Amino acid sequence: MNLPKTVEIIKVGPCDGFQNIKEWIPTETKLEIIED
């Protein structure tokens, strides 16, 4: 098996986590979570 010698780690933003939640989340709540 040939594995790469290096890897790149990319940070994701808060929206990536919110997309996994099926219920609607008010913008105000999202801002509170992000700013906390």
MMTF fields as JSON, N, C-alpha, C and O atoms, coordinates in Angstrom:
{
  "mmtfVersion": "1.0.0",
  "mmtfProducer": "UNKNOWN",
  "numBonds": 143,
  "numAtoms": 144,
  "numGroups": 36,
  "numChains": 1,
  "numModels": 1,
  "chainsPerModel": [1],
  "groupsPerChain": [36],
  "chainIdList": ["A"],
  "bondAtomList": [4, 2, 8, 6, 12, 10, 16, 14, 20, 18, 24, 22, 28, 26, 32, 30, 36, 34, 40, 38, 44, 42, 48, 46, 52, 50, 56, 54, 60, 58, 64, 62, 68, 66, 72, 70, 76, 74, 80, 78, 84, 82, 88, 86, 92, 90, 96, 94, 100, 98, 104, 102, 108, 106, 112, 110, 116, 114, 120, 118, 124, 122, 128, 126, 132, 130, 136, 134, 140, 138],
  "bondOrderList": [1, 1, 1, 1, 1, 1, 1, 1, 1, 1, 1, 1, 1, 1, 1, 1, 1, 1, 1, 1, 1, 1, 1, 1, 1, 1, 1, 1, 1, 1, 1, 1, 1, 1, 1],
  "groupList": [{"groupName": "MET", "atomNameList": ["N", "CA", "C", "O"], "elementList": ["N", "C", "C", "O"], "formalChargeList": [0, 0, 0, 0], "bondAtomList": [1, 0, 2, 1, 3, 2], "bondOrderList": [1, 1, 2], "singleLetterCode": "M", "chemCompType": "L-PEPTIDE LINKING"}, {"groupName": "ASN", "atomNameList": ["N", "CA", "C", "O"], "elementList": ["N", "C", "C", "O"], "formalChargeList": [0, 0, 0, 0], "bondAtomList": [1, 0, 2, 1, 3, 2], "bondOrderList": [1, 1, 2], "singleLetterCode": "N", "chemCompType": "L-PEPTIDE LINKING"}, {"groupName": "LEU", "atomNameList": ["N", "CA", "C", "O"], "elementList": ["N", "C", "C", "O"], "formalChargeList": [0, 0, 0, 0], "bondAtomList": [1, 0, 2, 1, 3, 2], "bondOrderList": [1, 1, 2], "singleLetterCode": "L", "chemCompType": "L-PEPTIDE LINKING"}, {"groupName": "PRO", "atomNameList": ["N", "CA", "C", "O"], "elementList": ["N", "C", "C", "O"], "formalChargeList": [0, 0, 0, 0], "bondAtomList": [1, 0, 2, 1, 3, 2], "bondOrderList": [1, 1, 2], "singleLetterCode": "P", "chemCompType": "L-PEPTIDE LINKING"}, {"groupName": "LYS", "atomNameList": ["N", "CA", "C", "O"], "elementList": ["N", "C", "C", "O"], "formalChargeList": [0, 0, 0, 0], "bondAtomList": [1, 0, 2, 1, 3, 2], "bondOrderList": [1, 1, 2], "singleLetterCode": "K", "chemCompType": "L-PEPTIDE LINKING"}, {"groupName": "THR", "atomNameList": ["N", "CA", "C", "O"], "elementList": ["N", "C", "C", "O"], "formalChargeList": [0, 0, 0, 0], "bondAtomList": [1, 0, 2, 1, 3, 2], "bondOrderList": [1, 1, 2], "singleLetterCode": "T", "chemCompType": "L-PEPTIDE LINKING"}, {"groupName": "VAL", "atomNameList": ["N", "CA", "C", "O"], "elementList": ["N", "C", "C", "O"], "formalChargeList": [0, 0, 0, 0], "bondAtomList": [1, 0, 2, 1, 3, 2], "bondOrderList": [1, 1, 2], "singleLetterCode": "V", "chemCompType": "L-PEPTIDE LINKING"}, {"groupName": "GLU", "atomNameList": ["N", "CA", "C", "O"], "elementList": ["N", "C", "C", "O"], "formalChargeList": [0, 0, 0, 0], "bondAtomList": [1, 0, 2, 1, 3, 2], "bondOrderList": [1, 1, 2], "singleLetterCode": "E", "chemCompType": "L-PEPTIDE LINKING"}, {"groupName": "ILE", "atomNameList": ["N", "CA", "C", "O"], "elementList": ["N", "C", "C", "O"], "formalChargeList": [0, 0, 0, 0], "bondAtomList": [1, 0, 2, 1, 3, 2], "bondOrderList": [1, 1, 2], "singleLetterCode": "I", "chemCompType": "L-PEPTIDE LINKING"}, {"groupName": "GLY", "atomNameList": ["N", "CA", "C", "O"], "elementList": ["N", "C", "C", "O"], "formalChargeList": [0, 0, 0, 0], "bondAtomList": [1, 0, 2, 1, 3, 2], "bondOrderList": [1, 1, 2], "singleLetterCode": "G", "chemCompType": "PEPTIDE LINKING"}, {"groupName": "CYS", "atomNameList": ["N", "CA", "C", "O"], "elementList": ["N", "C", "C", "O"], "formalChargeList": [0, 0, 0, 0], "bondAtomList": [1, 0, 2, 1, 3, 2], "bondOrderList": [1, 1, 2], "singleLetterCode": "C", "chemCompType": "L-PEPTIDE LINKING"}, {"groupName": "ASP", "atomNameList": ["N", "CA", "C", "O"], "elementList": ["N", "C", "C", "O"], "formalChargeList": [0, 0, 0, 0], "bondAtomList": [1, 0, 2, 1, 3, 2], "bondOrderList": [1, 1, 2], "singleLetterCode": "D", "chemCompType": "L-PEPTIDE LINKING"}, {"groupName": "PHE", "atomNameList": ["N", "CA", "C", "O"], "elementList": ["N", "C", "C", "O"], "formalChargeList": [0, 0, 0, 0], "bondAtomList": [1, 0, 2, 1, 3, 2], "bondOrderList": [1, 1, 2], "singleLetterCode": "F", "chemCompType": "L-PEPTIDE LINKING"}, {"groupName": "GLN", "atomNameList": ["N", "CA", "C", "O"], "elementList": ["N", "C", "C", "O"], "formalChargeList": [0, 0, 0, 0], "bondAtomList": [1, 0, 2, 1, 3, 2], "bondOrderList": [1, 1, 2], "singleLetterCode": "Q", "chemCompType": "L-PEPTIDE LINKING"}, {"groupName": "TRP", "atomNameList": ["N", "CA", "C", "O"], "elementList": ["N", "C", "C", "O"], "formalChargeList": [0, 0, 0, 0], "bondAtomList": [1, 0, 2, 1, 3, 2], "bondOrderList": [1, 1, 2], "singleLetterCode": "W", "chemCompType": "L-PEPTIDE LINKING"}],
  "groupTypeList": [0, 1, 2, 3, 4, 5, 6, 7, 8, 8, 4, 6, 9, 3, 10, 11, 9, 12, 13, 1, 8, 4, 7, 14, 8, 3, 5, 7, 5, 4, 2, 7, 8, 8, 7, 11],
  "groupIdList": [1, 2, 3, 4, 5, 6, 7, 8, 9, 10, 11, 12, 13, 14, 15, 16, 17, 18, 19, 20, 21, 22, 23, 24, 25, 26, 27, 28, 29, 30, 31, 32, 33, 34, 35, 36],
  "secStructList": [7, 7, 7, 7, 1, 7, 7, 7, 7, 7, 7, 7, 7, 2, 2, 2, 2, 2, 6, 6, 7, 7, 1, 7, 7, 7, 2, 2, 2, 2, 2, 2, 2, 2, 2, 7],
  "xCoordList": [0.847, 0.0, 0.897, 1.802, 0.645, 1.413, 0.659, -0.387, 1.204, 0.602, 1.38, 2.583, 0.703, 1.417, 2.4, 2.19, 3.47, 4.464, 3.975, 4.41, 3.082, 2.528, 1.009, 0.452, 0.367, -1.079, -1.371, -0.557, -2.514, -2.932, -4.192, -5.172, -4.173, -5.329, -5.987, -5.336, -7.276, -8.018, -9.075, -9.863, -9.088, -10.082, -11.413, -11.461, -12.482, -13.81, -14.5, -14.124, -15.495, -16.214, -17.441, -17.803, -18.077, -19.249, -20.397, -21.145, -20.542, -21.677, -21.617, -22.657, -20.414, -20.299, -20.959, -21.566, -20.847, -21.497, -23.0, -23.757, -23.438, -24.866, -25.599, -26.781, -24.946, -25.593, -26.011, -26.893, -25.389, -25.728, -26.956, -27.448, -27.458, -28.626, -29.865, -29.954, -30.822, -31.998, -32.991, -33.673, -33.073, -34.011, -33.488, -32.281, -34.427, -34.056, -33.493, -34.056, -32.384, -31.743, -31.811, -31.323, -32.409, -32.481, -31.079, -30.139, -30.96, -29.673, -29.103, -27.898, -29.964, -29.499, -28.83, -27.817, -29.395, -28.824, -27.476, -26.533, -27.387, -26.109, -25.032, -23.899, -25.389, -24.425, -23.967, -22.788, -24.895, -24.528, -23.53, -22.565, -23.756, -22.857, -21.485, -20.461, -21.465, -20.195, -19.393, -18.177, -20.069, -19.374, -18.985, -18.197, -19.526, -19.229, -17.847, -17.448],
  "yCoordList": [-1.17, 0.0, 1.239, 1.354, 2.153, 3.397, 4.525, 4.971, 4.976, 6.092, 7.365, 7.306, 8.528, 9.781, 10.069, 9.651, 10.784, 11.153, 12.297, 12.437, 13.108, 14.224, 14.242, 13.688, 14.883, 15.09, 16.553, 17.243, 17.017, 18.391, 18.348, 17.702, 19.025, 19.096, 20.451, 21.491, 20.433, 21.66, 21.837, 20.929, 22.995, 23.302, 23.614, 24.321, 23.085, 23.366, 24.401, 24.613, 25.031, 26.076, 25.543, 24.378, 26.393, 25.981, 25.459, 24.583, 25.985, 25.558, 24.068, 23.441, 23.489, 22.062, 21.241, 20.208, 21.684, 20.985, 21.195, 20.264, 22.404, 22.698, 21.922, 21.621, 21.596, 20.874, 19.469, 18.882, 18.916, 17.571, 17.545, 16.467, 18.7, 18.783, 18.956, 19.89, 18.046, 18.06, 19.172, 19.697, 19.532, 20.576, 21.949, 22.168, 22.874, 24.244, 24.935, 24.834, 25.637, 26.364, 27.853, 28.276, 28.654, 30.093, 30.702, 30.254, 31.707, 32.373, 32.903, 32.817, 33.45, 33.978, 32.884, 33.132, 31.681, 30.559, 30.161, 29.886, 30.129, 29.79, 30.8, 30.424, 32.076, 33.116, 32.965, 33.147, 32.633, 32.428, 31.281, 31.383, 30.201, 29.042, 29.402, 29.053, 30.094, 30.449, 31.417, 31.276, 32.398, 33.441, 33.008, 33.689, 31.883, 31.418, 30.819, 30.382],
  "zCoordList": [0.0, 0.0, 0.0, 0.826, -0.917, -1.01, -0.315, -0.785, 0.804, 1.527, 1.225, 0.972, 1.247, 1.001, 2.134, 3.272, 1.81, 2.821, 3.696, 4.839, 3.171, 3.934, 3.785, 2.838, 4.73, 4.658, 4.953, 5.567, 4.522, 4.791, 5.638, 5.266, 6.767, 7.648, 7.449, 7.556, 7.159, 6.889, 7.97, 8.234, 8.585, 9.614, 8.94, 7.933, 9.5, 8.965, 9.83, 10.983, 9.278, 10.008, 10.725, 10.566, 11.512, 12.283, 11.427, 11.862, 10.221, 9.396, 9.086, 8.884, 9.044, 8.776, 9.878, 9.599, 11.112, 12.22, 12.225, 12.503, 11.92, 11.914, 10.825, 10.988, 9.74, 8.649, 9.06, 8.433, 10.113, 10.57, 11.468, 11.8, 11.865, 12.745, 11.881, 11.084, 12.044, 11.175, 11.528, 10.647, 12.814, 13.224, 12.805, 12.711, 12.556, 12.197, 13.423, 14.513, 13.248, 14.342, 14.016, 12.968, 14.899, 14.644, 14.529, 15.187, 13.702, 13.496, 14.805, 15.04, 15.654, 16.938, 17.774, 18.429, 17.751, 18.501, 17.923, 18.664, 16.61, 15.963, 16.347, 16.647, 16.337, 16.704, 18.15, 18.452, 19.044, 20.451, 20.586, 21.343, 19.862, 19.916, 19.359, 19.947, 18.233, 17.582, 18.441, 18.568, 19.032, 19.787, 21.195, 21.851, 21.672, 23.03, 23.14, 24.219]
}
